[in-house]
Amino acid sequence: MSAIEAPATTAAVRVLDVVRRFGDRTVLHELDLVIDRSEFVVLLGPSGCGKSTLLRLLAGLDLPDGGTVEVPRERAIVFQGDRLLPWQKVWRNVTIGLSGSGARQRALDVLGEVGLADRANAWPKTLSGGEAQRVALARALVTEPDLVLLDEPFSALDAITRLHMHDLVRELHRRHGAAMLLVTHDVAEAIGLADRILVMNEGRIGSSYSVCLSEEDRRSSQAREDLRGRLLADLGLAGRR
Amino acid sequence: MTAVLEKPLPTAPRSLEVERFVARAAHRSPVRRLLSRLRWPLGIYTTPAVIVLAWELASRIGLLAENTAPAPTRILHAGYELYQRGELVPSVVISLERAGAGLALGLAVGVTAGVLGGLLRSGEYLFNGVVQILHTIPLLAILPLMIVWFGIDELTKVLLISFGAALPMYLNLFAAIRGVDQRLVEMARSAGASRFRQVARVLLPGALPGFLVGLRFALAYSVLGLVAAELVNADRGIGFLISRAQTYQQTDQVFFGLMIYAVLGLLADQFVRILERVLLSWRPGFEAS
Ligand SMILES: Nc1ncnc2c1ncn2[C@@H]1O[C@H](COP(=O)(O)OP(=O)(O)O)[C@@H](O)[C@H]1O
Ligand SMILES: [Mg+2]
């Protein structure tokens, strides 16, 4: 990885011809992806199609077997599980990537943003699933990243908590303006959040939909139903309600 | 939007069995509370206490011969006599000194090697083979060799104890560091934590439960090493008291010496328990006090 000072107009993420293999199985097949600054992209795909594999490449946790990946230096990832350190208080978990004085205050501020200011001194094991995942969100945002990667962050939560989390993520995206790439297999979640929805297919980006709907229309409108129908068709689930 | 759904009538209403749960204090009379306290008045030490009591009775009515199994009160009395002759305290002190020196050395080596081996691949290659080989040799079997090498004095005793402490500490600490959830390490790395912080906040705290297991074994083995070293040859210490009593057929003093070893073992175990409560307060089962 080389540090290149990017001009202000360029995209946050540039992925070119990326290949990723496990043994003789090719999971990512010359995949291309560009994400603009501050853009909210949702990556949709069936289980096992390589979404997490792609996200790990973007996070820099794995290296590609071919092609190039260009991402901002300041980036954060929210995993499917909360991955909190059980032996550290909540606020210490948030400051894991933060050093210097004022780290604690920064942590408390961000915990306030996710509505957990009063749980800063709790042990992670005493949190509910939704609270723990909000701490994970706070941990990702505390370093003011330019790119936030979210790997099915709400799939283990109940439906009501998930809706609250959607509101929270939308609000955080508006406030922080980071580019976000959220991976999910939930079509409703994708429509609810995305500026752009990408459907993954056979190891590359199959189709792309720009979503320019008001929040109202995202919840219920003819346009929403049309989009939903097309996404389901792309996922090979045509004809389902 | 209103939707009215007809609820199907139950065909045959059957009687409902009810269970009711209320707060514990409400239904416990003082009598019941007293009874429940009487049932196990000393907790886990109830059974040992009952055995000692039965032993005392059996001795008093002559069921147990005096010189094979003297009554507990006589054993205590023998200990009191040793104390009055001014032999007990210096003996305990010298044994504790040996155990302390051996433990300090053994734990220092075991912890250092365990941390290096757990954190670094080259540390693993450096130590693991040696430790695996040494681990297959029984502690007591190396005593003759140590006597040949280091003489019959204090050095051999201390080294035997530290050998007994270092091996379990290394093995447990190594396994504990390697066993820390890799997803947490990955999280710290992806969050931008420095290598130092990954070690300080993830690997070492994550290895703490395993470290405490190692500490418990190390303490137990060091008492074992102490006993072995002192019984083979000692002119001072608890082991000396025991072998001297054995020579003169003073069974009550032998028992008293064994009792001191047992108390040392119990104290060591209790010490680790307290450490666990303090250091692992983040675990759901533990309440910080
Ligand atoms: N470390 C690995 N070793 C071998 N195969 C892997 C590994 N990680 C993922 N795979 C395989 O790659 C495919 C894509 O996995 P993944 O990216 O996790 O899918 P998902 O879209 O559900 O996140 C799966 O078939 C999985 O079995
Ligand atoms: Mg996945």
Coordinates of C-alpha atoms and ligand atoms in Angstrom, one line a residue:
Chain A
M1 CA 0.0 0.0 0.0
S2 CA 1.4 3.4 -0.9
A3 CA 0.3 6.7 0.5
I4 CA -0.9 9.0 -2.3
E5 CA -2.3 12.4 -1.6
A6 CA -5.6 12.2 -3.4
P7 CA -7.1 15.3 -5.1
A8 CA -10.3 16.6 -3.5
T9 CA -12.6 15.4 -6.3
T10 CA -11.6 11.8 -6.4
A11 CA -13.7 8.8 -5.2
A12 CA -13.3 7.4 -1.7
V13 CA -12.9 3.9 -2.9
R14 CA -11.5 2.5 -6.2
V15 CA -11.4 -1.2 -6.8
L16 CA -10.0 -2.4 -10.1
D17 CA -10.1 -5.9 -11.5
V18 CA -9.8 -7.4 -8.0
V19 CA -9.4 -11.2 -7.8
R20 CA -9.6 -13.2 -4.6
R21 CA -9.1 -17.0 -4.4
F22 CA -9.4 -19.5 -1.7
G23 CA -7.5 -22.6 -2.9
D24 CA -8.7 -23.2 -6.4
R25 CA -12.0 -21.4 -5.8
T26 CA -12.3 -17.9 -7.2
V27 CA -14.6 -15.9 -5.0
L28 CA -14.0 -12.4 -6.4
H29 CA -13.8 -12.4 -10.2
E30 CA -12.2 -9.2 -11.6
L31 CA -14.4 -7.1 -9.6
D32 CA -14.7 -3.3 -10.1
L33 CA -16.1 -0.8 -7.6
V34 CA -16.0 2.9 -7.2
I35 CA -17.6 4.7 -4.2
D36 CA -17.8 8.5 -4.1
R37 CA -17.0 10.6 -1.0
S38 CA -19.9 10.7 1.4
E39 CA -21.8 8.2 -0.7
F40 CA -23.9 5.6 1.1
V41 CA -23.6 2.3 -0.9
V42 CA -25.4 -0.9 0.0
L43 CA -24.0 -4.1 -1.3
L44 CA -26.6 -6.8 -1.6
G45 CA -26.0 -10.5 -2.3
P46 CA -26.9 -14.0 -1.2
S47 CA -25.0 -15.6 1.6
G48 CA -21.6 -16.9 0.5
C49 CA -21.3 -14.8 -2.6
G50 CA -18.2 -13.0 -1.3
K51 CA -19.5 -9.8 0.4
S52 CA -17.4 -10.2 3.5
T53 CA -14.4 -11.2 1.4
L54 CA -14.7 -7.9 -0.5
L55 CA -15.1 -5.9 2.7
R56 CA -12.0 -7.5 4.2
L57 CA -10.0 -6.4 1.2
L58 CA -11.3 -2.9 1.5
A59 CA -10.5 -2.9 5.2
G60 CA -7.0 -4.0 4.5
L61 CA -7.4 -7.1 6.5
D62 CA -6.5 -9.3 3.5
L63 CA -4.6 -8.6 0.3
P64 CA -6.1 -9.3 -3.2
D65 CA -4.7 -12.1 -5.4
G66 CA -5.0 -9.7 -8.4
G67 CA -6.0 -6.2 -9.2
T68 CA -5.8 -3.1 -7.0
V69 CA -7.7 -1.7 -4.0
E70 CA -7.5 2.0 -3.2
V71 CA -9.1 3.1 0.0
P72 CA -8.7 6.1 2.4
R73 CA -6.1 5.7 5.1
E74 CA -8.7 6.7 7.8
R75 CA -11.3 3.9 7.6
A76 CA -13.2 1.8 10.1
I77 CA -15.1 -1.5 10.0
V78 CA -18.2 -2.6 11.9
F79 CA -18.3 -6.4 12.0
Q80 CA -21.3 -8.7 12.1
G81 CA -20.7 -9.4 15.8
D82 CA -19.9 -6.4 18.1
R83 CA -16.4 -7.7 18.8
L84 CA -16.2 -5.7 22.1
L85 CA -13.4 -6.5 24.5
P86 CA -15.2 -8.0 27.4
W87 CA -12.5 -6.9 29.9
Q88 CA -12.6 -3.3 29.0
K89 CA -15.4 -0.8 30.0
V90 CA -17.5 0.5 27.2
W91 CA -15.7 3.8 26.8
R92 CA -12.3 2.0 26.8
N93 CA -13.6 -0.1 24.0
V94 CA -14.4 3.0 22.0
T95 CA -10.9 4.4 22.4
I96 CA -9.1 1.3 21.3
G97 CA -7.8 3.1 18.1
L98 CA -7.5 6.5 19.7
S99 CA -4.6 7.9 21.6
G100 CA -3.6 11.1 23.3
S101 CA -5.4 13.2 25.9
G102 CA -9.0 13.9 25.2
A103 CA -9.6 10.4 24.0
R104 CA -12.0 9.8 26.8
Q105 CA -14.0 12.9 26.1
R106 CA -14.1 12.0 22.4
A107 CA -15.5 8.5 23.4
L108 CA -18.1 10.0 25.6
D109 CA -19.2 12.4 22.8
V110 CA -19.6 9.6 20.3
L111 CA -21.3 7.4 22.8
G112 CA -23.7 10.3 23.3
E113 CA -24.4 10.4 19.6
V114 CA -25.4 6.7 19.6
G115 CA -27.5 7.3 22.7
L116 CA -25.3 5.4 25.2
A117 CA -23.7 8.2 27.2
D118 CA -25.0 6.7 30.4
R119 CA -23.5 3.2 29.7
A120 CA -19.9 4.5 29.2
N121 CA -18.7 2.8 32.4
A122 CA -20.7 -0.5 31.9
W123 CA -19.0 -3.8 31.2
P124 CA -19.8 -5.0 27.6
K125 CA -21.3 -8.3 28.9
T126 CA -24.1 -6.3 30.5
L127 CA -25.3 -4.7 27.3
S128 CA -28.1 -5.9 25.1
G129 CA -27.4 -6.9 21.5
G130 CA -28.5 -3.6 20.1
E131 CA -26.6 -1.6 22.7
A132 CA -23.4 -3.6 22.0
Q133 CA -23.7 -3.0 18.3
R134 CA -24.2 0.8 18.9
V135 CA -20.9 0.8 20.9
A136 CA -19.3 -0.9 17.8
L137 CA -20.7 1.9 15.7
A138 CA -19.3 4.5 18.1
R139 CA -15.9 2.8 18.0
A140 CA -15.9 3.0 14.2
L141 CA -16.9 6.7 14.2
V142 CA -14.7 8.0 16.9
T143 CA -11.6 8.3 14.7
E144 CA -13.6 10.4 12.1
P145 CA -13.0 7.9 9.3
D146 CA -13.5 8.8 5.6
L147 CA -14.8 5.3 4.9
V148 CA -17.0 3.2 7.1
L149 CA -17.4 -0.5 6.2
L150 CA -20.3 -2.3 7.7
D151 CA -20.6 -6.1 7.4
E152 CA -24.2 -7.2 8.1
P153 CA -24.0 -5.1 11.3
F154 CA -27.7 -5.6 12.2
S155 CA -28.4 -9.1 11.1
A156 CA -28.4 -10.5 14.6
L157 CA -30.8 -7.9 15.9
D158 CA -34.5 -8.1 16.2
A159 CA -36.7 -6.3 13.7
I160 CA -37.6 -3.3 15.9
T161 CA -34.1 -2.7 17.1
R162 CA -33.0 -2.9 13.5
L163 CA -35.3 -0.1 12.4
H164 CA -34.0 2.1 15.2
M165 CA -30.5 1.3 14.0
H166 CA -31.4 2.3 10.5
D167 CA -32.5 5.7 11.7
L168 CA -29.3 6.0 13.7
V169 CA -27.0 5.1 10.8
R170 CA -28.8 7.5 8.5
E171 CA -28.4 10.3 11.1
L172 CA -24.7 9.4 11.7
H173 CA -24.1 9.4 7.9
R174 CA -25.6 12.8 7.5
R175 CA -23.6 14.2 10.4
H176 CA -20.2 12.7 9.7
G177 CA -20.4 12.6 5.9
A178 CA -18.1 9.6 5.6
A179 CA -18.5 7.3 2.7
M180 CA -20.3 4.1 3.8
L181 CA -20.4 0.7 2.4
L182 CA -23.0 -1.5 4.1
V183 CA -23.3 -5.2 3.3
T184 CA -26.6 -6.9 3.8
H185 CA -28.8 -9.7 2.5
D186 CA -31.9 -7.7 3.5
V187 CA -33.6 -6.0 0.6
A188 CA -35.7 -3.7 2.8
E189 CA -32.6 -2.5 4.7
A190 CA -30.9 -1.8 1.4
I191 CA -33.8 0.4 0.1
G192 CA -34.1 2.1 3.4
L193 CA -30.5 3.3 3.6
A194 CA -28.8 3.4 0.2
D195 CA -27.8 6.2 -2.2
R196 CA -26.9 3.4 -4.4
I197 CA -27.6 -0.4 -4.3
L198 CA -25.2 -2.9 -5.8
V199 CA -26.1 -6.5 -6.3
M200 CA -23.3 -9.0 -6.3
N201 CA -23.4 -11.8 -8.7
E202 CA -20.8 -14.5 -9.5
G203 CA -18.0 -12.7 -7.8
R204 CA -18.6 -9.3 -9.3
I205 CA -21.0 -6.4 -9.1
G206 CA -24.0 -7.5 -11.2
S207 CA -26.2 -4.5 -11.2
S208 CA -26.4 -1.0 -9.8
Y209 CA -29.4 1.1 -8.8
S210 CA -29.3 4.8 -7.8
V211 CA -31.9 5.4 -5.1
C212 CA -33.2 9.0 -5.2
L213 CA -36.3 8.5 -3.0
S214 CA -37.5 10.6 -0.1
E215 CA -37.5 8.9 3.3
E216 CA -41.3 8.7 3.0
D217 CA -41.1 7.0 -0.4
R218 CA -38.5 4.6 0.8
R219 CA -41.0 3.2 3.3
S220 CA -43.9 2.8 0.9
S221 CA -44.4 4.0 -2.6
Q222 CA -44.8 2.5 -6.1
A223 CA -41.2 3.3 -6.9
R224 CA -40.1 1.4 -3.8
E225 CA -42.1 -1.7 -4.9
D226 CA -40.7 -1.5 -8.4
L227 CA -37.1 -1.3 -7.0
R228 CA -37.8 -4.1 -4.6
G229 CA -39.1 -6.3 -7.4
R230 CA -36.0 -5.7 -9.5
L231 CA -33.7 -6.4 -6.6
L232 CA -35.4 -9.6 -5.8
A233 CA -35.3 -10.6 -9.5
D234 CA -31.5 -9.9 -9.5
L235 CA -31.1 -12.1 -6.5
G236 CA -32.9 -14.9 -8.3
L237 CA -36.0 -14.6 -6.1
A238 CA -38.4 -13.3 -8.8
G239 CA -42.1 -13.9 -8.1
R240 CA -41.7 -13.7 -4.3
R241 CA -43.7 -11.2 -2.3
Chain B
M1 CA -57.5 0.0 8.9
T2 CA -59.5 -2.2 11.1
A3 CA -59.5 -5.9 11.0
V4 CA -61.7 -8.1 13.1
L5 CA -60.7 -11.6 13.5
E6 CA -63.1 -14.1 15.0
K7 CA -61.4 -15.9 17.8
P8 CA -62.3 -19.6 17.7
L9 CA -63.9 -20.7 20.9
P10 CA -62.0 -23.3 22.9
T11 CA -63.8 -26.6 22.5
A12 CA -63.3 -27.8 26.0
P13 CA -62.0 -25.3 28.5
R14 CA -59.6 -27.2 30.8
S15 CA -58.5 -26.1 34.2
L16 CA -55.4 -24.0 34.3
E17 CA -52.5 -25.0 36.5
V18 CA -50.7 -22.0 37.9
E19 CA -47.2 -21.5 39.1
R20 CA -46.4 -18.5 41.1
F21 CA -42.9 -17.0 41.8
V22 CA -42.4 -14.4 44.5
A23 CA -39.3 -12.7 46.0
R24 CA -37.3 -15.1 48.1
A25 CA -37.4 -13.2 51.4
A26 CA -41.2 -13.1 51.5
H27 CA -41.8 -16.8 52.1
R28 CA -38.8 -17.7 54.2
S29 CA -39.6 -17.8 57.9
P30 CA -36.8 -17.3 60.4
V31 CA -37.0 -21.0 61.3
R32 CA -36.5 -22.1 57.7
R33 CA -33.6 -19.7 57.3
L34 CA -32.0 -21.1 60.4
L35 CA -32.5 -24.7 59.1
S36 CA -31.0 -24.0 55.8
R37 CA -28.0 -22.5 57.5
L38 CA -27.6 -25.5 59.7
R39 CA -27.6 -27.9 56.8
W40 CA -24.1 -26.9 55.5
P41 CA -22.9 -24.6 58.3
L42 CA -19.2 -24.5 57.0
G43 CA -19.9 -24.5 53.3
I44 CA -17.5 -26.9 51.4
Y45 CA -15.5 -27.4 54.7
T46 CA -18.5 -29.1 56.3
T47 CA -17.4 -32.6 55.1
P48 CA -13.8 -32.2 56.2
A49 CA -14.9 -30.9 59.6
V50 CA -17.3 -33.9 60.1
I51 CA -14.4 -36.3 59.1
V52 CA -12.1 -34.7 61.7
L53 CA -14.8 -34.9 64.3
A54 CA -15.4 -38.6 63.6
W55 CA -11.7 -39.2 63.6
E56 CA -11.4 -37.6 67.1
L57 CA -14.3 -39.8 68.4
A58 CA -12.8 -42.9 66.9
S59 CA -9.5 -42.2 68.6
R60 CA -11.1 -41.5 71.9
I61 CA -13.0 -44.7 72.1
G62 CA -9.9 -46.6 71.0
L63 CA -11.0 -47.6 67.5
L64 CA -7.8 -46.1 66.1
A65 CA -4.4 -46.9 67.5
E66 CA -2.5 -44.0 69.0
N67 CA 0.7 -44.6 67.0
T68 CA -0.9 -45.1 63.6
A69 CA -3.5 -42.3 63.6
P70 CA -3.4 -40.1 66.7
A71 CA -6.4 -37.9 67.5
P72 CA -6.6 -34.5 65.9
T73 CA -6.4 -32.8 69.3
R74 CA -3.1 -34.7 69.9
I75 CA -1.8 -33.7 66.6
L76 CA -2.5 -30.1 67.4
H77 CA -0.9 -30.6 70.8
A78 CA 2.2 -31.9 69.2
G79 CA 2.3 -28.8 67.1
Y80 CA 2.0 -26.7 70.2
E81 CA 4.9 -28.5 71.8
L82 CA 7.0 -27.9 68.7
Y83 CA 6.0 -24.2 69.0
Q84 CA 7.0 -24.1 72.7
R85 CA 10.4 -25.7 72.0
G86 CA 11.0 -22.9 69.5
E87 CA 11.2 -25.2 66.5
L88 CA 7.9 -24.6 64.7
V89 CA 8.2 -21.0 63.6
P90 CA 11.8 -21.1 62.3
S91 CA 11.0 -24.3 60.4
V92 CA 7.9 -22.8 58.7
V93 CA 9.9 -19.6 57.9
I94 CA 12.7 -21.5 56.3
S95 CA 10.3 -23.6 54.3
L96 CA 8.4 -20.5 53.2
E97 CA 11.7 -18.8 52.2
R98 CA 12.6 -21.8 50.0
A99 CA 9.1 -21.9 48.4
G100 CA 9.1 -18.1 47.9
A101 CA 12.6 -18.0 46.3
G102 CA 11.7 -21.0 44.1
L103 CA 8.4 -19.5 43.1
A104 CA 9.9 -16.1 42.4
L105 CA 12.5 -17.6 40.1
G106 CA 10.2 -20.1 38.5
L107 CA 7.4 -17.6 37.9
A108 CA 9.8 -15.0 36.5
V109 CA 11.2 -17.5 34.0
G110 CA 7.8 -19.0 33.2
V111 CA 6.0 -15.7 32.7
T112 CA 8.8 -14.2 30.6
A113 CA 9.1 -17.2 28.4
G114 CA 5.4 -17.6 28.2
V115 CA 4.8 -14.0 27.1
L116 CA 7.6 -14.2 24.5
G117 CA 6.5 -17.6 23.3
G118 CA 2.9 -16.5 23.1
L119 CA 3.5 -13.2 21.3
L120 CA 6.4 -14.1 19.0
R121 CA 6.7 -16.9 16.5
S122 CA 10.5 -17.0 17.2
G123 CA 9.8 -17.1 20.9
E124 CA 7.6 -20.2 20.3
Y125 CA 10.4 -21.9 18.3
L126 CA 12.9 -21.0 21.0
F127 CA 11.1 -22.3 24.0
N128 CA 8.3 -24.8 23.0
G129 CA 10.5 -27.7 22.1
V130 CA 12.6 -27.5 25.3
V131 CA 9.5 -27.1 27.5
Q132 CA 7.7 -30.0 25.9
I133 CA 10.7 -32.3 26.5
L134 CA 11.2 -31.1 30.1
H135 CA 7.5 -31.5 30.7
T136 CA 7.6 -35.2 30.0
I137 CA 10.1 -35.7 32.8
P138 CA 8.4 -36.2 36.2
L139 CA 9.4 -33.5 38.6
L140 CA 10.6 -35.9 41.2
A141 CA 12.7 -37.9 38.8
I142 CA 15.1 -35.0 38.2
L143 CA 15.9 -34.6 41.9
P144 CA 18.8 -37.1 41.9
L145 CA 20.3 -35.4 38.9
M146 CA 20.0 -32.0 40.6
I147 CA 21.6 -33.2 43.7
V148 CA 24.6 -34.4 41.6
W149 CA 24.8 -31.1 39.8
F150 CA 24.0 -28.5 42.5
G151 CA 24.8 -30.4 45.7
I152 CA 22.4 -31.2 48.5
D153 CA 21.9 -27.7 49.8
E154 CA 19.5 -24.9 49.3
L155 CA 20.2 -24.3 45.6
T156 CA 18.8 -27.7 44.7
K157 CA 15.7 -27.2 46.7
V158 CA 15.0 -23.8 45.2
L159 CA 15.7 -24.9 41.7
L160 CA 13.4 -27.9 42.0
I161 CA 10.6 -25.7 43.2
S162 CA 11.2 -23.2 40.4
F163 CA 11.3 -25.9 37.9
G164 CA 7.9 -27.1 39.2
A165 CA 6.5 -23.6 39.0
A166 CA 8.0 -22.5 35.6
L167 CA 6.7 -25.3 33.4
P168 CA 3.0 -25.1 34.1
M169 CA 3.2 -21.3 34.0
Y170 CA 4.8 -21.3 30.6
L171 CA 2.5 -23.9 29.1
N172 CA -0.7 -22.2 30.4
L173 CA 0.4 -18.7 29.5
F174 CA 1.5 -19.7 26.0
A175 CA -1.8 -21.5 25.3
A176 CA -3.8 -18.6 26.8
I177 CA -2.1 -16.0 24.6
R178 CA -2.5 -18.1 21.5
G179 CA -6.1 -18.8 22.4
V180 CA -7.2 -15.2 22.6
D181 CA -10.1 -14.7 20.2
Q182 CA -8.5 -13.8 16.9
R183 CA -11.6 -11.8 15.9
L184 CA -10.8 -9.4 18.7
V185 CA -7.2 -9.1 17.6
E186 CA -8.4 -8.4 14.1
M187 CA -10.8 -5.8 15.4
A188 CA -8.0 -4.0 17.3
R189 CA -5.8 -4.1 14.2
S190 CA -8.5 -2.8 11.9
A191 CA -9.4 0.0 14.4
G192 CA -5.8 1.3 14.1
A193 CA -4.5 0.2 17.5
S194 CA -0.7 0.1 17.7
R195 CA 1.1 -3.3 18.2
F196 CA 1.8 -2.3 21.7
R197 CA -1.8 -1.5 22.4
Q198 CA -2.9 -4.8 20.8
V199 CA -0.7 -6.5 23.3
A200 CA -1.7 -4.4 26.3
R201 CA -5.4 -4.2 25.7
V202 CA -6.2 -7.4 23.9
L203 CA -3.7 -10.2 24.2
L204 CA -2.5 -9.9 27.8
P205 CA -5.9 -9.2 29.4
G206 CA -7.4 -11.9 27.2
A207 CA -4.8 -14.3 28.5
L208 CA -5.4 -13.5 32.1
P209 CA -7.8 -16.4 32.9
G210 CA -5.2 -18.8 31.5
F211 CA -2.5 -17.1 33.4
L212 CA -4.4 -17.6 36.6
V213 CA -4.8 -21.3 35.8
G214 CA -1.1 -21.5 35.3
L215 CA -0.5 -19.7 38.6
R216 CA -2.7 -22.2 40.4
F217 CA -0.7 -25.1 39.0
A218 CA 2.6 -23.4 39.6
L219 CA 1.7 -22.9 43.3
A220 CA 0.5 -26.5 43.7
Y221 CA 3.7 -27.9 42.0
S222 CA 6.0 -25.6 44.0
V223 CA 4.5 -27.0 47.2
L224 CA 5.1 -30.5 45.7
G225 CA 8.7 -29.6 44.9
L226 CA 9.1 -28.2 48.4
V227 CA 7.9 -31.4 50.0
A228 CA 10.1 -33.6 47.8
A229 CA 13.2 -31.5 48.3
E230 CA 12.8 -31.3 52.0
L231 CA 12.0 -34.9 52.6
V232 CA 15.0 -36.2 50.7
N233 CA 17.4 -34.0 52.6
A234 CA 17.0 -31.2 55.0
D235 CA 18.5 -30.1 58.3
R236 CA 15.9 -27.4 58.8
G237 CA 12.3 -26.7 57.6
I238 CA 9.0 -28.5 57.8
G239 CA 10.3 -31.5 55.9
F240 CA 13.1 -31.9 58.5
L241 CA 10.5 -31.9 61.3
I242 CA 8.6 -34.7 59.5
S243 CA 11.6 -36.9 58.7
R244 CA 12.9 -36.5 62.3
A245 CA 9.5 -37.4 63.7
Q246 CA 9.4 -40.4 61.4
T247 CA 12.8 -41.6 62.7
Y248 CA 11.5 -41.4 66.3
Q249 CA 8.1 -42.8 65.5
Q250 CA 6.3 -39.6 66.6
T251 CA 3.3 -40.0 64.4
D252 CA 1.5 -37.0 65.8
Q253 CA 4.4 -34.7 64.6
V254 CA 4.4 -36.4 61.2
F255 CA 0.7 -35.6 60.9
F256 CA 1.3 -32.0 62.1
G257 CA 3.9 -31.5 59.4
L258 CA 1.6 -32.8 56.7
M259 CA -1.1 -30.5 58.0
I260 CA 1.1 -27.5 57.5
Y261 CA 1.8 -28.5 53.9
A262 CA -1.9 -28.9 53.4
V263 CA -2.6 -25.4 54.9
L264 CA 0.1 -23.9 52.6
G265 CA -1.6 -25.5 49.6
L266 CA -5.0 -24.2 50.7
L267 CA -3.7 -20.7 51.3
A268 CA -2.1 -20.7 47.9
D269 CA -5.4 -21.8 46.3
Q270 CA -7.3 -19.2 48.2
F271 CA -4.9 -16.5 47.1
V272 CA -5.5 -17.4 43.4
R273 CA -9.3 -17.3 44.1
I274 CA -9.0 -13.8 45.4
L275 CA -6.9 -12.7 42.5
E276 CA -9.5 -14.1 40.1
R277 CA -12.3 -12.2 41.8
V278 CA -10.3 -9.0 41.5
L279 CA -8.8 -9.4 38.1
L280 CA -11.8 -11.1 36.3
S281 CA -14.5 -8.8 37.6
W282 CA -15.6 -8.2 34.0
R283 CA -16.8 -11.7 33.7
P284 CA -20.6 -12.0 34.0
G285 CA -20.3 -14.6 36.8
F286 CA -18.2 -12.2 38.9
E287 CA -19.4 -9.1 40.7
A288 CA -16.9 -6.4 41.4
S289 CA -16.8 -5.8 45.1
Ligands
LIG1 N1 -10.7 -17.8 4.9 C1 -11.4 -18.6 4.0 N2 -11.0 -19.7 3.5 C2 -11.6 -20.4 2.6 N3 -12.8 -20.1 2.1 C3 -13.3 -18.9 2.4 C4 -12.7 -18.1 3.4 N4 -13.4 -17.0 3.6 C5 -14.5 -17.1 2.8 N5 -14.4 -18.2 2.1 C6 -15.4 -18.7 1.1 O1 -15.6 -17.6 0.2 C7 -17.0 -17.5 -0.1 C8 -17.5 -16.1 0.2 O2 -17.5 -16.0 1.6 P1 -18.0 -14.6 2.3 O3 -17.3 -13.5 1.6 O4 -17.9 -14.7 3.7 O5 -19.6 -14.6 1.9 P2 -20.7 -13.6 2.3 O6 -21.2 -13.0 1.0 O7 -21.8 -14.4 2.9 O8 -20.1 -12.6 3.3 C9 -17.7 -18.6 0.7 O9 -18.0 -19.7 -0.1 C10 -16.7 -19.0 1.7 O10 -16.8 -20.4 2.0
MG2 MG -20.6 -12.3 5.3

